XYZ file of C-alpha atoms in Angstrom:
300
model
C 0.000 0.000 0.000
C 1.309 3.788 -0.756
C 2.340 5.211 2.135
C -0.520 8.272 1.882
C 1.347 11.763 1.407
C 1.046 14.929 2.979
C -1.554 17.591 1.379
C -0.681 19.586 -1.530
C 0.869 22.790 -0.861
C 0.051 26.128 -1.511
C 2.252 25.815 -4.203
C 1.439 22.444 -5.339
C 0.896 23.056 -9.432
C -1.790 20.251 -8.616
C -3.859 22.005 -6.438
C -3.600 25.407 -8.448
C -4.294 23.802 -12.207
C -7.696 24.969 -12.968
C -9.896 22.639 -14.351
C -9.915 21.487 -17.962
C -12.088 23.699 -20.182
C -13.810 22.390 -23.342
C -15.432 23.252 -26.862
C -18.843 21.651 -26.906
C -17.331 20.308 -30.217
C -14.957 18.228 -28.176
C -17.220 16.686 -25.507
C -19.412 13.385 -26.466
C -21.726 13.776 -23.156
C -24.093 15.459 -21.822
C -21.799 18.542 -20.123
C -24.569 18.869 -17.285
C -22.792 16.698 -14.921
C -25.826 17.243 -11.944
C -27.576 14.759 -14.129
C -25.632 11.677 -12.852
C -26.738 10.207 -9.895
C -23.659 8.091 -9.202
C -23.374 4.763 -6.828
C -26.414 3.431 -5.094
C -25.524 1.951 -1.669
C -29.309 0.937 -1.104
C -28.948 -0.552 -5.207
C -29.119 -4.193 -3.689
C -31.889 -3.762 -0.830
C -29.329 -4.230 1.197
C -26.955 -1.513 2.580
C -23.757 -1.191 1.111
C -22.009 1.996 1.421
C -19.364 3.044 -0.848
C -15.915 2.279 0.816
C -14.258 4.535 3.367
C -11.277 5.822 2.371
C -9.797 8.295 5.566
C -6.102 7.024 5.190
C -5.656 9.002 1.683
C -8.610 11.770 2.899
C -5.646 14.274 2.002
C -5.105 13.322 -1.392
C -8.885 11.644 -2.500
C -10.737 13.398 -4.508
C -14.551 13.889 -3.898
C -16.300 11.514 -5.056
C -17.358 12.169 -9.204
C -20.786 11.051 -9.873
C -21.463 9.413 -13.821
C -24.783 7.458 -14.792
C -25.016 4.113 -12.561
C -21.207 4.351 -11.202
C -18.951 6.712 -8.953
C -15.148 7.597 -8.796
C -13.030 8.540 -6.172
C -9.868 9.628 -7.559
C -6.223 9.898 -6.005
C -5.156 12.779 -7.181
C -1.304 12.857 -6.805
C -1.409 9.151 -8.906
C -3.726 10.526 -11.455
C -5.770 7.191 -11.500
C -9.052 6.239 -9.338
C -8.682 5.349 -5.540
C -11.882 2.437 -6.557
C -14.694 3.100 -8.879
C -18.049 2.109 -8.228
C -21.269 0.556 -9.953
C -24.951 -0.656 -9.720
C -25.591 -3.207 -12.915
C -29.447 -4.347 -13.567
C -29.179 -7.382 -15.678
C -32.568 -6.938 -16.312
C -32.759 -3.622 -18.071
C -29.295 -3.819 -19.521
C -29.110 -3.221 -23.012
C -25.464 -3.442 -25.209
C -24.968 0.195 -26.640
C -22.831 -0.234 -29.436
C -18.836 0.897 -29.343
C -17.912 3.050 -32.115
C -14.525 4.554 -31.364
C -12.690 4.979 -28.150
C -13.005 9.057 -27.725
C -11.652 9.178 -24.284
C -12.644 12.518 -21.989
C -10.919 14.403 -19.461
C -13.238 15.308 -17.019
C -13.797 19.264 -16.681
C -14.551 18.458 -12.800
C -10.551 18.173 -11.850
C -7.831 19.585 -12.891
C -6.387 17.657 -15.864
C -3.003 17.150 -13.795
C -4.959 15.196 -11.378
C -5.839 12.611 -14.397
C -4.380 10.719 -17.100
C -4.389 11.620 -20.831
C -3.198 10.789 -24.014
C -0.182 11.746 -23.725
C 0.270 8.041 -21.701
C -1.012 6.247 -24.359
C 0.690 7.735 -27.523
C 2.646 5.319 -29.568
C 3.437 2.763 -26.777
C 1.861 -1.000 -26.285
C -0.478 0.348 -23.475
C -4.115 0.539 -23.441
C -6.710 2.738 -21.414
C -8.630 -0.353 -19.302
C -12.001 0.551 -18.598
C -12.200 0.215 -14.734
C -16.106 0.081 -14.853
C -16.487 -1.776 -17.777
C -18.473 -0.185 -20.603
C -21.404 -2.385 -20.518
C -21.716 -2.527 -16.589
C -23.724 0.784 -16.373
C -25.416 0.290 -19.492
C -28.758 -0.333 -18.455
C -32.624 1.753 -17.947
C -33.115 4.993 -19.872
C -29.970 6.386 -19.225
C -28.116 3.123 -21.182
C -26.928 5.041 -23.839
C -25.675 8.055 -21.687
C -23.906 5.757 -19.466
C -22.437 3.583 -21.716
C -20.411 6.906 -23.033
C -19.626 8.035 -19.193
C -17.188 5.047 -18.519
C -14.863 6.904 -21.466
C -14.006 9.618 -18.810
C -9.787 9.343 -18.150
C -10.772 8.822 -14.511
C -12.506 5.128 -15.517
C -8.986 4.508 -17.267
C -6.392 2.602 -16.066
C -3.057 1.620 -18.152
C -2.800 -2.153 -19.126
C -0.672 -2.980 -21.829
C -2.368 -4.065 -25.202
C -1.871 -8.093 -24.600
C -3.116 -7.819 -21.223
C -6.150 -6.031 -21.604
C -7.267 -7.844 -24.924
C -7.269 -10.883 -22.914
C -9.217 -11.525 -19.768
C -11.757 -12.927 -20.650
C -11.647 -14.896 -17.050
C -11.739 -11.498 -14.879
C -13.606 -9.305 -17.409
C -16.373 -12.218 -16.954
C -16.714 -12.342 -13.461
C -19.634 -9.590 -12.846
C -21.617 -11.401 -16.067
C -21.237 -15.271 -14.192
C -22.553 -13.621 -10.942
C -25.208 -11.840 -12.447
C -26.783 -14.790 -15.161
C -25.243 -18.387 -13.295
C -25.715 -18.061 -9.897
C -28.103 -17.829 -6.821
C -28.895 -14.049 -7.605
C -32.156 -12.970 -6.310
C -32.878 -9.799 -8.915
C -30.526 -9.713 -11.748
C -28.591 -7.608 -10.221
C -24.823 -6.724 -8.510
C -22.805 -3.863 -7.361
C -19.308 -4.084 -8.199
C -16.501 -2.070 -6.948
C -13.031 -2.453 -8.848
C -9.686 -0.532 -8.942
C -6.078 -1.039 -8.959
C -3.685 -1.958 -5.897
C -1.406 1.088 -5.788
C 1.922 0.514 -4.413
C 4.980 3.180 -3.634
C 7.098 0.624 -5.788
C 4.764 0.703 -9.326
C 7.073 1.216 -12.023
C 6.697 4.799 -13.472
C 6.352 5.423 -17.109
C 6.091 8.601 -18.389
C 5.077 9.943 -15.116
C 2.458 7.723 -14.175
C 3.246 4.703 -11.636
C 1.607 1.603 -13.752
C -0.265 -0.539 -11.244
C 0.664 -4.335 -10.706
C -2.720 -5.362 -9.275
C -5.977 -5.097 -9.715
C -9.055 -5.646 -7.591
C -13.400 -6.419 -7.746
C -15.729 -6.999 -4.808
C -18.632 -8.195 -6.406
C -22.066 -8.319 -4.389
C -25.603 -9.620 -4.882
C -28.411 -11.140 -2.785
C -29.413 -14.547 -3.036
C -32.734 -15.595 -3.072
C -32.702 -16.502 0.318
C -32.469 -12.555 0.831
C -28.430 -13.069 1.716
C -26.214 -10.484 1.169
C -22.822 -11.821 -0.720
C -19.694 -10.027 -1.618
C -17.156 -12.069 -2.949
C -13.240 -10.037 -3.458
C -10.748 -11.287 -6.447
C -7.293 -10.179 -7.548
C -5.836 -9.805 -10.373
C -2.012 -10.306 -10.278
C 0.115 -9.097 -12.848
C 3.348 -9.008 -10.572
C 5.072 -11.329 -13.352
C 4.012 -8.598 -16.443
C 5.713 -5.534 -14.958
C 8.691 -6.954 -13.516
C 11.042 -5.807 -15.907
C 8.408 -2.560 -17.217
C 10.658 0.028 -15.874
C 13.994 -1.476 -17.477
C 14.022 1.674 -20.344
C 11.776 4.326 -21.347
C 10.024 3.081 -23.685
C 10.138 -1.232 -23.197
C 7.570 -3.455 -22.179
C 8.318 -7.223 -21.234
C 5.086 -9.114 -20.000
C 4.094 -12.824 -18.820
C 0.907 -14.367 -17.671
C -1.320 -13.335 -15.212
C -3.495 -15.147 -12.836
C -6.384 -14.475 -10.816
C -7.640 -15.142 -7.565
C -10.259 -14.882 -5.389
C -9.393 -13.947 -1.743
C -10.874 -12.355 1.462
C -12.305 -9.317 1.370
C -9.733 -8.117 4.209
C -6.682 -8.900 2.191
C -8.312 -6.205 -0.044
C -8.961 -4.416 2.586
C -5.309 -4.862 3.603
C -4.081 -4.093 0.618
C -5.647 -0.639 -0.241
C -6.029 1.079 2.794
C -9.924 1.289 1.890
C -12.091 0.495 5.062
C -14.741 -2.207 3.735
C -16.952 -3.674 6.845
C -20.363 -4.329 5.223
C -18.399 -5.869 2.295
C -16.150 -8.106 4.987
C -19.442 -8.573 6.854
C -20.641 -10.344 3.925
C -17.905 -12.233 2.545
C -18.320 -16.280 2.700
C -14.169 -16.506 3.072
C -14.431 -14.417 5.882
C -16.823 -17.088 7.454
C -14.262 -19.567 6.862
C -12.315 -18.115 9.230
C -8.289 -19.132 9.044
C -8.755 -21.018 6.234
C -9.409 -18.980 3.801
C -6.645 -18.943 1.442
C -6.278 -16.955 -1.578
C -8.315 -19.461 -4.272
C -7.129 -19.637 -7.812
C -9.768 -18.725 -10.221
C -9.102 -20.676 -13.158
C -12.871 -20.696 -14.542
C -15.893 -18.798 -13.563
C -17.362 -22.416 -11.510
C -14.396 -21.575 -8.967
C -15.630 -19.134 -7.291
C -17.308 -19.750 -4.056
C -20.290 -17.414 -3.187
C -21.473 -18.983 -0.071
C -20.838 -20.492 2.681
């Protein structure tokens, strides 16, 4: 976990830099951004809060609202803190993806997100934190579909990696359409593990890990949130070895506790925890390889 810095100073360019300004020409969205309602925490019937985050309180943003999802930025790393989103399989509709027009969002200062400028010429991608289809459901499908294109849902994966998980880019779709779920429906919140020792790359540290808590209620009326982790410890090992190389391997993920999460961001997460069927294992809940969607374990 990054050790969580002191607050910008007076002089900090990052707390000066107004915030990005745009012709209308330029934006794809609806500019009015008191239209989004954001996160849910009462989405599943049963509470579940967004998660606390008072160890980086000095360098969080507040909490961005888009159609279905929220964002909590961290501001000196330029990528989200956790993003979060209510899904309704039974509403959802599959807008179709015409180009990837990425947007800065006018809310923060652009030096408090990514850009472009990360992606030019270079073997990484922008990976959709909430995926593009997740919010994509109700009246609003359309409108939300286009709100997961803001730079704060992006996070930098190289081409090969991103193209290819079909195993963890699955997980919220099993959950929702092959399991015990109650309503069609699950709250998911995702983001990368960001660590002091993330190899930089053109200013931005490049996450290793990745993270989803995915809940749902049975139809028993149970409350489930299940954590997984994607490792890609062996693809970045040797990112930072020259400016402009990339050398990656395999990845693997797994699904653990939701305290090693915990653990391992620095987010507080008791409802989630409260719910978790590893937790209620106790001790023996080890870190489970997920090598196909029928490994997960949703209750206990």
């Amino acid at each position: 976990m990054i050790t969580p810095p002191e607050s910008p100073g007076p002089d900090d360019p990052a707390r000066d830099t107004p915030p990005e300004r745009f012709p209308a020409e330029a934006v794809s969205i609806d500019p009015d951004y008191s239209t989004r309602d954001g996160y849910r925490a009462d989405f599943l019937d049963h509470r579940l809060p967004l998660p606390g985050h008072q160890a980086w309180a000095e360098v969080a943003s507040a909490e961005l609202t888009y159609h279905h999802f929220s964002i909590v930025m961290h501001r000196r790393r330029r990528l989200a803190l956790y993003t979060a989103v209510n899904i309704d399989g039974r509403t959802a509709t599959r807008p179709s993806r015409d180009s990837d027009r990425w947007i800065i969002d006018p809310r923060i200062p652009r030096a408090e997100q990514t850009n472009d400028d990360l992606y030019r010429d270079n073997a990484l991608d922008r990976g959709h934190l909430v995926r593009r289809l997740d919010p994509a459901w109700g009246p609003v499908a359309e409108a939300a579909n286009d709100d997961t294109f803001h730079f704060t849902n992006a996070t930098p994966q190289h081409h090969d990696f991103n193209a290819d998980q079909t195993l963890w880019a699955g997980l919220e779709d099993y959950i929702l359409h092959n399991t015990d779920n109650r309503d069609l429906t699950v709250s998911v919140v995702t983001g990368p593990v960001l660590h002091d020792e993330d190899p930089a790359y053109r200013g931005v540290a490049i996450p290793r890990q990745f993270y989803k808590l995915v809940a749902m209620v049975t139809t028993t009326n149970r409350l489930t949130v299940t954590a997984y982790l994607l490792s890609q410890e062996a693809l970045l090992e040797e990112f930072a070895t020259g400016p402009e190389e990339f050398s990656f391997g395999a990845y693997r993920t797994f699904q653990v506790p939701v305290r090693r999460i915990a653990a391992l961001t620095g987010l507080e997460l008791p409802a989630h925890i409260a719910a978790d069927p590893l937790d209620r294992l106790g001790p023996t809940a080890l870190p489970r390889e997920i090598l196909r969607s029928e490994d997960i374990l949703l209750i206990s």
